[in-house]
Structures are given as C-alpha cells and as structure tokens.
mmCIF file of C-alpha atoms in Angstrom:
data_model
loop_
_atom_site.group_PDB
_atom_site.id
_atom_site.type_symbol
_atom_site.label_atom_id
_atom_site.label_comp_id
_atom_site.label_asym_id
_atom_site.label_seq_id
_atom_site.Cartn_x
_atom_site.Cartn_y
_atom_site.Cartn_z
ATOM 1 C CA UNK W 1 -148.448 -111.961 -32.289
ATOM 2 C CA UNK W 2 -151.535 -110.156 -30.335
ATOM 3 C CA UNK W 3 -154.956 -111.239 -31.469
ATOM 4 C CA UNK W 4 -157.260 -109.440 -33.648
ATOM 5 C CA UNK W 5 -160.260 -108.407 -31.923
ATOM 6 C CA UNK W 6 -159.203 -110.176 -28.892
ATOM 7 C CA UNK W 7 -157.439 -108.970 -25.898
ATOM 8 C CA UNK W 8 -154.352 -110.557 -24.752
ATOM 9 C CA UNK W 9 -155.992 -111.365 -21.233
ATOM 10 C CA UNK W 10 -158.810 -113.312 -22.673
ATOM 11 C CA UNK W 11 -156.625 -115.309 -25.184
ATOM 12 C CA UNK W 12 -153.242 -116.375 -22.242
ATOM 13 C CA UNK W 13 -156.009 -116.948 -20.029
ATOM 14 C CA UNK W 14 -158.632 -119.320 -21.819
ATOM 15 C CA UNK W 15 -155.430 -120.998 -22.960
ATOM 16 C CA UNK W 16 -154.161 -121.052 -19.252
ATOM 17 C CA UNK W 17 -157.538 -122.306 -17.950
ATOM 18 C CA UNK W 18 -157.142 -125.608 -20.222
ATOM 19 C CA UNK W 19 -153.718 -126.233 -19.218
ATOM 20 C CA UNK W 20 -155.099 -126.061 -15.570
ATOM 21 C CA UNK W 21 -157.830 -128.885 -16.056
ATOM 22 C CA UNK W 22 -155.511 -130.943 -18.165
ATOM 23 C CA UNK W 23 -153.439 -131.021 -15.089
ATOM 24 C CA UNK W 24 -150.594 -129.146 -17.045
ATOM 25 C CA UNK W 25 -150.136 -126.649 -14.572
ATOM 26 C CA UNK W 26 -149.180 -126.638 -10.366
ATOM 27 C CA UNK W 27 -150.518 -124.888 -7.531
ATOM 28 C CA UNK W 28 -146.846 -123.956 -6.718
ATOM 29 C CA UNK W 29 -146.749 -121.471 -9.735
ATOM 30 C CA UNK W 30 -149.783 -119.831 -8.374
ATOM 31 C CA UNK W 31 -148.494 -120.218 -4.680
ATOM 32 C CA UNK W 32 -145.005 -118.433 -5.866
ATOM 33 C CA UNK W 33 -146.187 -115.703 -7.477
ATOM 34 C CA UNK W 34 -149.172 -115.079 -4.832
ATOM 35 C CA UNK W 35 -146.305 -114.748 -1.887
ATOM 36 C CA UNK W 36 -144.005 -113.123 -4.036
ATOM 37 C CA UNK W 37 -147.234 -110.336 -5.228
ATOM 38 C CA UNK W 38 -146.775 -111.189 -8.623
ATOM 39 C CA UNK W 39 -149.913 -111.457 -9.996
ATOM 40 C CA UNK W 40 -151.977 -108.797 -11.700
ATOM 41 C CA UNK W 41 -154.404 -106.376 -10.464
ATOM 42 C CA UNK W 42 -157.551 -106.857 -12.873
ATOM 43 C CA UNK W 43 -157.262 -103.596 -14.424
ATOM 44 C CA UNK W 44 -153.761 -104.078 -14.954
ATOM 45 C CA UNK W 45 -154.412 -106.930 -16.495
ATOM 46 C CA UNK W 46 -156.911 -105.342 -18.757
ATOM 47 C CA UNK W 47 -154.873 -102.506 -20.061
ATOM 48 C CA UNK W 48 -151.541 -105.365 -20.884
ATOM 49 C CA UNK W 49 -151.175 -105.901 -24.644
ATOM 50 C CA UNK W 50 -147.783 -107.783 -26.051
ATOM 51 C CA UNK W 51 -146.118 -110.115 -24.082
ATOM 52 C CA UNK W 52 -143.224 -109.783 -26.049
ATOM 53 C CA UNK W 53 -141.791 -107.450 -24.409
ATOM 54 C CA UNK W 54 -141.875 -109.119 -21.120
ATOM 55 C CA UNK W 55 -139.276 -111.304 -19.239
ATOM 56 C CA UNK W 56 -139.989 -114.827 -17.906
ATOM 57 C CA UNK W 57 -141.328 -114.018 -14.740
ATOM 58 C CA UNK W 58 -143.588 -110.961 -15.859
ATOM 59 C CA UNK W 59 -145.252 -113.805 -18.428
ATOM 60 C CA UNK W 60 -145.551 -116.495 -16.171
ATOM 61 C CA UNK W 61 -147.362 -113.998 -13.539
ATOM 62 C CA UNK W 62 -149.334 -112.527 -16.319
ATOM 63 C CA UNK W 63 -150.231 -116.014 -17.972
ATOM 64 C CA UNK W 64 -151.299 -116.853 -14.387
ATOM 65 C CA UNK W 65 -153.390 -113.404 -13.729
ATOM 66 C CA UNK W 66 -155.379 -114.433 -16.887
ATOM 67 C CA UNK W 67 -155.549 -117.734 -16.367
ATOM 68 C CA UNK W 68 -157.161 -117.044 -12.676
ATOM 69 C CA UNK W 69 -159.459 -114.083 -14.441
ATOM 70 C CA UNK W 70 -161.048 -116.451 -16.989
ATOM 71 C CA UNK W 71 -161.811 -119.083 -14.293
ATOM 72 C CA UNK W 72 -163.078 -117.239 -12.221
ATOM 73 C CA UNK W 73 -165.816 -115.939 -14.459
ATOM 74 C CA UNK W 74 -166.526 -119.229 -15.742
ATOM 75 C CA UNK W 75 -167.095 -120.052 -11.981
ATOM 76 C CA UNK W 76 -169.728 -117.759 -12.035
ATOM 77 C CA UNK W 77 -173.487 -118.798 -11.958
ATOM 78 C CA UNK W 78 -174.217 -118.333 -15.621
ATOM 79 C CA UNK W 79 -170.297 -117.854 -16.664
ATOM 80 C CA UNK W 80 -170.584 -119.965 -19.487
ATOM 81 C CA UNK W 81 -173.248 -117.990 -21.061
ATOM 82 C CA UNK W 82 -172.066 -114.502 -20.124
ATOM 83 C CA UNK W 83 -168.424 -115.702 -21.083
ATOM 84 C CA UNK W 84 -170.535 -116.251 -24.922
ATOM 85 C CA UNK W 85 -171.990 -113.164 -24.633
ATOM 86 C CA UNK W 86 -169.342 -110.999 -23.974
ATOM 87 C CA UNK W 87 -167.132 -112.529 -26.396
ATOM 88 C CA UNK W 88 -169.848 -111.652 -29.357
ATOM 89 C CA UNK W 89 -169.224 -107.895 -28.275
ATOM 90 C CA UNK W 90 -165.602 -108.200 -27.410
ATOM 91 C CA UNK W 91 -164.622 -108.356 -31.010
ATOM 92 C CA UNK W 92 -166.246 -104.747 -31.828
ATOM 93 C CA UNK W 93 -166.213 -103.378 -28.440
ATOM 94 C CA UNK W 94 -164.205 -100.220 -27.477
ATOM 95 C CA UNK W 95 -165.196 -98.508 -24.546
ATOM 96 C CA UNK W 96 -163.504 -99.776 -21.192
ATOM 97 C CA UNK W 97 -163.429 -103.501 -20.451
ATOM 98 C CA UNK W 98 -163.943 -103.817 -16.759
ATOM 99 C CA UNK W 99 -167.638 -102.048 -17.267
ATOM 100 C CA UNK W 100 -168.128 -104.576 -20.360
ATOM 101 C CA UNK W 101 -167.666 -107.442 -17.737
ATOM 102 C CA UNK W 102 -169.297 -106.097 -15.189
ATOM 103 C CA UNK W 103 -172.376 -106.149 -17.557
ATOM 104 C CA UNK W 104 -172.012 -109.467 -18.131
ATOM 105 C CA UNK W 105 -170.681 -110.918 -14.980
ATOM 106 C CA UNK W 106 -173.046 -109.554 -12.400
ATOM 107 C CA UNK W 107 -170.907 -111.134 -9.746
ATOM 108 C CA UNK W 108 -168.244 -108.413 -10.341
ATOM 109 C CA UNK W 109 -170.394 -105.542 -9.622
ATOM 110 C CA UNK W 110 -169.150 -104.447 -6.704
ATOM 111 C CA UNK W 111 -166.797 -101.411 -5.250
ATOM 112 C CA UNK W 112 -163.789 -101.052 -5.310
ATOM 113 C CA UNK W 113 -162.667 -102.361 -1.691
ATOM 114 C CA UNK W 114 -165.225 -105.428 -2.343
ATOM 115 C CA UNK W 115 -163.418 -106.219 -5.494
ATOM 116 C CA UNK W 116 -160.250 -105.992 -4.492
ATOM 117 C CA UNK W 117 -161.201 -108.725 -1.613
ATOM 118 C CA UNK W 118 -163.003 -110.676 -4.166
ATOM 119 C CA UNK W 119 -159.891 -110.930 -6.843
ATOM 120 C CA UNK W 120 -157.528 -111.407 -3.828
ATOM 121 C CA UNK W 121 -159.737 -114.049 -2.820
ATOM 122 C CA UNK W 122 -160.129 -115.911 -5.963
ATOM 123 C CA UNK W 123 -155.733 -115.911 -6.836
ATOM 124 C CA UNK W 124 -155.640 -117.380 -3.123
ATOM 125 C CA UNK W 125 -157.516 -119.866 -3.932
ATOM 126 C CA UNK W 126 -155.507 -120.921 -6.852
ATOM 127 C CA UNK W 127 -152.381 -120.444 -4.819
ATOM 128 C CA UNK W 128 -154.258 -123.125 -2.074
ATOM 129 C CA UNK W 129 -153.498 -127.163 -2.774
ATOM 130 C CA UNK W 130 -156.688 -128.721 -2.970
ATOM 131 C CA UNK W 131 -157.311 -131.823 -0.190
ATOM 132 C CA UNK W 132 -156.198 -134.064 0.041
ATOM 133 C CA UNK W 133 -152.954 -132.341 -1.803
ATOM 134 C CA UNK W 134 -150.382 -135.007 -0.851
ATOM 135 C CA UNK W 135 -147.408 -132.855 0.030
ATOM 136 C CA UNK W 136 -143.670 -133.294 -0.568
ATOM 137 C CA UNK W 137 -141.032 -135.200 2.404
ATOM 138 C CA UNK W 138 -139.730 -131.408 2.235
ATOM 139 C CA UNK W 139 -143.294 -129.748 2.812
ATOM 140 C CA UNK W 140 -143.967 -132.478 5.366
ATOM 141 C CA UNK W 141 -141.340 -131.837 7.481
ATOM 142 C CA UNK W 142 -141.724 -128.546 7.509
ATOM 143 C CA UNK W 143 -144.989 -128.926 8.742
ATOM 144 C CA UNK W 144 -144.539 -130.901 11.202
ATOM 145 C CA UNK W 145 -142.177 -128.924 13.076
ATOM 146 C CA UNK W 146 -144.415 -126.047 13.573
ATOM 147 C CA UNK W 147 -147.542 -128.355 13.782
ATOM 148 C CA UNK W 148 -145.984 -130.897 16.851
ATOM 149 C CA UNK W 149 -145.107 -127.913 18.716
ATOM 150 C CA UNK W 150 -147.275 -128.258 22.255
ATOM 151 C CA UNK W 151 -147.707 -124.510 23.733
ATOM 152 C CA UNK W 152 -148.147 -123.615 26.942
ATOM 153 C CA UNK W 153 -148.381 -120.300 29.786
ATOM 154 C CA UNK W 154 -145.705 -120.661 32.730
ATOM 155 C CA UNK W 155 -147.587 -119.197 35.982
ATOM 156 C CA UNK W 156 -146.099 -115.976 35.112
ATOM 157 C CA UNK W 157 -148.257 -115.824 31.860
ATOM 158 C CA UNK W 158 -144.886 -116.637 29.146
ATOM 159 C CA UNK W 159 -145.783 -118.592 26.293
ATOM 160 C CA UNK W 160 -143.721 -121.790 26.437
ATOM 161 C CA UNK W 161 -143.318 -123.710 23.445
ATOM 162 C CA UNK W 162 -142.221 -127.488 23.544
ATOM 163 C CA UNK W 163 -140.789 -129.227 20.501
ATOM 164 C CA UNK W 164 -140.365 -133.059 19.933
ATOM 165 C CA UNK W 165 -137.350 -134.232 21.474
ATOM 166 C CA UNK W 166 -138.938 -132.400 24.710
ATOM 167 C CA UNK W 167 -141.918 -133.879 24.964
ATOM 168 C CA UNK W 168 -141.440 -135.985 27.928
ATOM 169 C CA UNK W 169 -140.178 -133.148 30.291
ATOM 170 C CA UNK W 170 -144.571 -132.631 29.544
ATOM 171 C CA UNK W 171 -144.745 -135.044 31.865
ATOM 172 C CA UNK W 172 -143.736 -132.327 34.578
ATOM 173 C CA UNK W 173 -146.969 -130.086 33.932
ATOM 174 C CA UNK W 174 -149.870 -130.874 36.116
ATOM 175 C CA UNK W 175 -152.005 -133.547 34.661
ATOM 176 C CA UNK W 176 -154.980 -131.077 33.521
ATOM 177 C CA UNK W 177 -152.368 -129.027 32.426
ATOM 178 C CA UNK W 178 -151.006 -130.851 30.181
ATOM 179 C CA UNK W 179 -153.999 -132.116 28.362
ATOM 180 C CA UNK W 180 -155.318 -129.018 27.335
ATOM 181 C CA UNK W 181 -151.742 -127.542 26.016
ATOM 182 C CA UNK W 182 -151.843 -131.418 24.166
ATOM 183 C CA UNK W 183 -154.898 -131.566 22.738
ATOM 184 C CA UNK W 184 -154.725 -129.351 19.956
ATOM 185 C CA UNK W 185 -152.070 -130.553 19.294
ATOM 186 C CA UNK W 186 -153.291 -134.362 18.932
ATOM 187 C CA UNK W 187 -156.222 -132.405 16.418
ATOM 188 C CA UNK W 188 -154.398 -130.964 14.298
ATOM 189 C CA UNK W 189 -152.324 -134.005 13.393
ATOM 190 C CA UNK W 190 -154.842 -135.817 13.090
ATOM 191 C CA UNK W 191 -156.652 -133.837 10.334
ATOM 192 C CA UNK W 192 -152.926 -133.623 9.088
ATOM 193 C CA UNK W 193 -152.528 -137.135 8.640
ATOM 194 C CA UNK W 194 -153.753 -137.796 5.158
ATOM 195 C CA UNK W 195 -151.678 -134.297 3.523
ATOM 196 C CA UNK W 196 -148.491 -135.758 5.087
ATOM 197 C CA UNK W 197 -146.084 -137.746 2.773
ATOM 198 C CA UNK W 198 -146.923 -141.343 3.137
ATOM 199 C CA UNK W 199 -143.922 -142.199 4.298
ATOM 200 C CA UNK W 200 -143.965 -140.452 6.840
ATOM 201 C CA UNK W 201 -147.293 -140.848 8.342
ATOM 202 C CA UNK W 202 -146.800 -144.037 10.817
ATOM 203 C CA UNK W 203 -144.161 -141.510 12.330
ATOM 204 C CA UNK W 204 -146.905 -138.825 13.122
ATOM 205 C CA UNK W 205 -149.064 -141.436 13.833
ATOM 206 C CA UNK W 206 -146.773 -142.742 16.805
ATOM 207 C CA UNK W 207 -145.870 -139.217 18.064
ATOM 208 C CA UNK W 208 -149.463 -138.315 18.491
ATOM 209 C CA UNK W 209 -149.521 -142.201 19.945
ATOM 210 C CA UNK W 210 -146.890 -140.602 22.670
ATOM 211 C CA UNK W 211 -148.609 -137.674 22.601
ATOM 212 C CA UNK W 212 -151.466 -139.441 23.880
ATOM 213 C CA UNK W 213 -149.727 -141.630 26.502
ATOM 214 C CA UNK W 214 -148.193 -138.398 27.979
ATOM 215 C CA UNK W 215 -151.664 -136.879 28.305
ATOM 216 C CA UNK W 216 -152.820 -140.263 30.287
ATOM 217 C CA UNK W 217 -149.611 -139.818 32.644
ATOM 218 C CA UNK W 218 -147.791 -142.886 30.823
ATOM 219 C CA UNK W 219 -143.964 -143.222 30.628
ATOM 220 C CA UNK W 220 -143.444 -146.328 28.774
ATOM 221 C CA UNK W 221 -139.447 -145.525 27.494
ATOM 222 C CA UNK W 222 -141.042 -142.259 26.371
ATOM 223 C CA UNK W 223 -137.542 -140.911 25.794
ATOM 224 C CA UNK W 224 -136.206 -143.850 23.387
ATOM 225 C CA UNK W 225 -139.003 -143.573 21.221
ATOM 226 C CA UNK W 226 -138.266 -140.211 20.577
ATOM 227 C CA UNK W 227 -135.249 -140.595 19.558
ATOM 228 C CA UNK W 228 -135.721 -143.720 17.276
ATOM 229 C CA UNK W 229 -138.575 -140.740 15.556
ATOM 230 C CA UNK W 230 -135.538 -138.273 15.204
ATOM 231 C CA UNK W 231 -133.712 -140.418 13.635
ATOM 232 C CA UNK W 232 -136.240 -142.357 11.165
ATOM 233 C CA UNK W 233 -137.271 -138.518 9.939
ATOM 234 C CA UNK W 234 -133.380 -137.130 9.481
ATOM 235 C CA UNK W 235 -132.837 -140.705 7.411
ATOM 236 C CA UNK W 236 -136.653 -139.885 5.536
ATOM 237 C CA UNK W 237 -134.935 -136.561 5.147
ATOM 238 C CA UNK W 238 -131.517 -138.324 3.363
ATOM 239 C CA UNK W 239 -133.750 -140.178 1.048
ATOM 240 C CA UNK W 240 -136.165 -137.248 -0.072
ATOM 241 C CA UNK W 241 -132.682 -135.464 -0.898
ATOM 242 C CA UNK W 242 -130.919 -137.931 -2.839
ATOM 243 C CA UNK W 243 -134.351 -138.929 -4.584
ATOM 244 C CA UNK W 244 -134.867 -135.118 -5.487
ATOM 245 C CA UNK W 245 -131.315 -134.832 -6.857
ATOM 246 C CA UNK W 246 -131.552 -137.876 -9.048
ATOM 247 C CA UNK W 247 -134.859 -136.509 -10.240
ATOM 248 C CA UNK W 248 -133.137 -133.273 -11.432
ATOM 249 C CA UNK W 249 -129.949 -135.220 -12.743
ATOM 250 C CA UNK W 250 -132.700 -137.589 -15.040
ATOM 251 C CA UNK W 251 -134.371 -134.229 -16.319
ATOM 252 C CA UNK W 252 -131.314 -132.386 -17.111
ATOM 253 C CA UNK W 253 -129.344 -135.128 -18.771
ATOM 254 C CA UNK W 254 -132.317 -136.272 -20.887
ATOM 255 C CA UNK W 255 -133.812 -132.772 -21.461
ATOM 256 C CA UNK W 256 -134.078 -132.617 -25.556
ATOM 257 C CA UNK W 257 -134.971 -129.039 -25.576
ATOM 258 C CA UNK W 258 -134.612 -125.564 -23.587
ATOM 259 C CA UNK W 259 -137.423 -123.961 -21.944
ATOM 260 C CA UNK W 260 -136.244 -120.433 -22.971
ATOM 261 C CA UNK W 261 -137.231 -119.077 -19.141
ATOM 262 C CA UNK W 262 -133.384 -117.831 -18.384
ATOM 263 C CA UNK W 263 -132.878 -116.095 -21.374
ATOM 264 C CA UNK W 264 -133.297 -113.069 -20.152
ATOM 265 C CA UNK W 265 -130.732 -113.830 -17.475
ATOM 266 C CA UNK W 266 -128.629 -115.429 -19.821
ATOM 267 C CA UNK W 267 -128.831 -111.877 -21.863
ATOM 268 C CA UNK W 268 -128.070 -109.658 -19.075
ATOM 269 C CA UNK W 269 -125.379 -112.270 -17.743
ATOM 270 C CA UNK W 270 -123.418 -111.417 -21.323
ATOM 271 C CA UNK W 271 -124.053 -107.488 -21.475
ATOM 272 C CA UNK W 272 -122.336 -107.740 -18.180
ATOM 273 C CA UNK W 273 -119.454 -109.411 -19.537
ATOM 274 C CA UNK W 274 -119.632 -107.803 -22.677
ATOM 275 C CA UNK W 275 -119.645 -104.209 -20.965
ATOM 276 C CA UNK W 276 -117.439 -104.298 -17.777
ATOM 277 C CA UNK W 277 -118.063 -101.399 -15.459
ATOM 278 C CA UNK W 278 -114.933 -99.774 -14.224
ATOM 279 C CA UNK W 279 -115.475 -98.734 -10.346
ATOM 280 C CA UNK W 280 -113.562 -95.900 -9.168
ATOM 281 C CA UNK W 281 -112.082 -95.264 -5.470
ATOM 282 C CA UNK W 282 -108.643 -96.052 -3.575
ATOM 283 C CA UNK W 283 -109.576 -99.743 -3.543
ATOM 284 C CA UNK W 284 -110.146 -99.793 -7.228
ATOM 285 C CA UNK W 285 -106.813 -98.066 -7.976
ATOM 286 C CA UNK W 286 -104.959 -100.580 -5.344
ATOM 287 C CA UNK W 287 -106.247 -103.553 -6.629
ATOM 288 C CA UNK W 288 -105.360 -102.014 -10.409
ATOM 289 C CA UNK W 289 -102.073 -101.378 -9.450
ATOM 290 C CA UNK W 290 -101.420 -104.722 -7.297
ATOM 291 C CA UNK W 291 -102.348 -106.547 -11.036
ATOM 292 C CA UNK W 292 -100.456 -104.898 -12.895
ATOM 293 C CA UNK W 293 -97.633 -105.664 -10.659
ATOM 294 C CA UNK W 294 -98.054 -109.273 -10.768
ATOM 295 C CA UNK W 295 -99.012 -108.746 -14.543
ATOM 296 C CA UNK W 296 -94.955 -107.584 -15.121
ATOM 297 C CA UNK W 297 -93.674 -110.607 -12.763
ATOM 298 C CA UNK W 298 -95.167 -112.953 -14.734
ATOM 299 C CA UNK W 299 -93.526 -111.418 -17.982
ATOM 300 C CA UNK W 300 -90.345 -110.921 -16.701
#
C-alpha cells in the first residue's frame, strides 16, 4: 500500500536506513547491485511509486537506492534538521522533489555532472566493506592470488608477472632487481593482513616471510615451503567448501518460512510449462516425427 502524503522513496528508505544500523543488512547487497548497475538514478528514484508491481530484484535495488538516498542526507551537516524540515512540507508539497531537497540539503546543489559523481560516490561507498571487514576463505583467496603476484620488466620492457609456486626462480633477477619488483608486494600484504580470513593469515604471513628472505638473497628450502603453502591453502580451500555447504544444508532444512524472492521465477517457470512454444524448422519436424515413431513402438 503507498503512503499518504509520503513518497515511496522516503518511506523503503528510512525503513532501509534502520535495517542498515541494526546490522540487518550486508555490504554484498549493495556491492551486487553496484557491479551489476542496479541501483537507481536519484530522479528515477523520485518519480517510482508502487513497488508492487516490481520483481525481486527491481525491489531489492530500489529498497537499496532509497536506503543509500536517505543516508546520505542524514550524513549531511545539518541532515537531521533539514531531513525535519522537509518532511513538514513533504506532506503538502507538489512541485518537483529534487528542487524541494535541494532547498533543504544544500549539499545537493550542484550540476548535473557534479551530482552524478556525488550519488555515484555515495552507492560506492555503501557497496565498500568497511575495515577491518574480515573477508570470507573464498574472498581471501581470491585476493591473494592477484595480491602475491610480484611484477616485473624483462630488458626488452615485457611485463613479467610471477605467481607463488614461482617465487624462487626470483632468485635469478639481479639482487636490486628483485627488491624493488618485491617490495610492493611485501606492502600490500602487509596492510592486507588483518582483512584476510584468520585462518589463513600465518600463511600470508610466511609467504611475505619468503618473500623477504628472497629479497635478502636467502635460499633456505625456499622451494619446500612453497609447496607445504599450496597445499595448507587447497586443504583451507576443502574446509571453507564443506563448511559453506553445511551452512546452506542447516538453513534450508530448518527454514520455517519462504522468502517470496523467486516467485517471480517460479511464475514465469509455470507459464512456460503451462504455454509450450512450438518451434518451427526441419529440425523441429525431424525430431516430431522421430517421437512419434518411437511413440507407435512403444504401443505396438
């Protein structure tokens, strides 16, 4: 049911901003639908009215949209206030809400490039995890492989990337070399450190150990240690898996209730059934005939 007085935007997202400081709601929502371009222009988003008839995703991104909107104004210097404000002249207002804000948000005066930057800006950073966001073994490990990657140029200028389970053929590079293509390297794990699942932290901690020895032109059974690494993330790797599958087992099995957010896919899934489209062409009329065919053998 739309509010009276109210627009839709300012009720889904006041709503949306509470669930967000309760904790209710994940940066990964916001992070989905800001890769994806989900999320809603502001005047879009001023000009939506029922949410009936949206689908799942259209609800969630719109839900989000507001939810972003609202907090960002709050965020303002004086937001509270002009948030009271404006809602005393929302109720009887008429005219165009984006020049109603702007009169009471100063902070969204600005043109149109500016505020496109500045909403673009503000959904980014609800997409962003906050530090020290702890991520997943998943997350991690994706991260690490692009993170403990030590680059290099070959004399004739190519970019030479070196992965883990090469890092002692670094040993080859001339000594200065090799200590400025390691450490960035060595930096950027180390600010990684505390984002990384805990688990698997003593293993970044001892690659950026070897990391280091490399860079001081040490070989102490460079290569086994390596491989002991490989194989301590690939079995980090088994558990995360079998810990996220008994996760989703628990939730499904004891789940009391449906969310309702595949309906729509369960509706289109049955007016596909329920209204079969007959494709014409020779491989059609083959594949008609061949059933019918095997349709009388089976009679017979």
């Amino acid at each position: 049911m739309e509010s009276v007085g109210v627009p839709v935007w300012l009720v889904e997202g006041m709503l949306e901003s509470f669930r967000w400081k309760r904790g209710e709601r994940e940066h990964a929502l916001y992070a989905a639908l800001f890769r994806k371009n989900e999320l809603y222009p502001v005047k879009k988003l001023l000009e939506m009215r029922p949410l009936e008839e949206m689908d799942s995703i259209a609800r969630a991104a719109f839900r989000a949209s507001s939810g972003a909107l609202v907090m960002s104004l709050l965020e303002q210097n004086g937001g509270r206030k002009s948030m009271r404000t404006t809602l005393r002249e929302l109720s009887t207002f008429e005219g165009d809400e984006m020049a109603l804000l702007m009169k009471h948000f100063p902070g969204m005066n600005l043109g149109p490039e500016s505020f496109s930057k500045w909403w673009a800006l503000q959904l980014a950073q609800m997409a962003e995890k906050p530090f020290p966001h702890v991520l997943t073994i998943e997350e991690t490990e994706k991260e690490l492989q692009a993170l403990l990657m030590v680059r290099f140029n070959d004399p004739s200028g190519n970019l030479i990337e070196v992965g883990t389970d090469q890092f002692r053929d670094l040993l080859a590079l001339p000594l200065k070399q090799r200590q400025a293509s390691i450490r960035p390297v060595v930096e950027r794990g180390g600010q990684f450190l505390y984002r990384a699942f805990p688990s698997h932290r003593p293993v970044l901690v001892e690659y950026l150990t070897l990391l280091g020895e490399i860079a001081s032109d040490r070989d102490e059974q460079i290569g086994e240690r390596l491989q002991e690494l490989a194989r301590e993330r690939e079995r980090l790797r088994s558990l995360g898996n079998r810990a996220r599958d008994y996760l989703e087992w628990y939730r499904i099995t004891n789940s009391k209730q449906l969310t309702g957010d595949f309906e729509s896919f369960v509706e289109l899934k049955e007016k596909l059934q329920t209204q079969p489209r007959r494709h014409q062409g020779p491989v059609s009329e083959y594949l008609d005939s061949m059933q019918r065919l095997f349709a009388e053998k089976t009679r017979d």
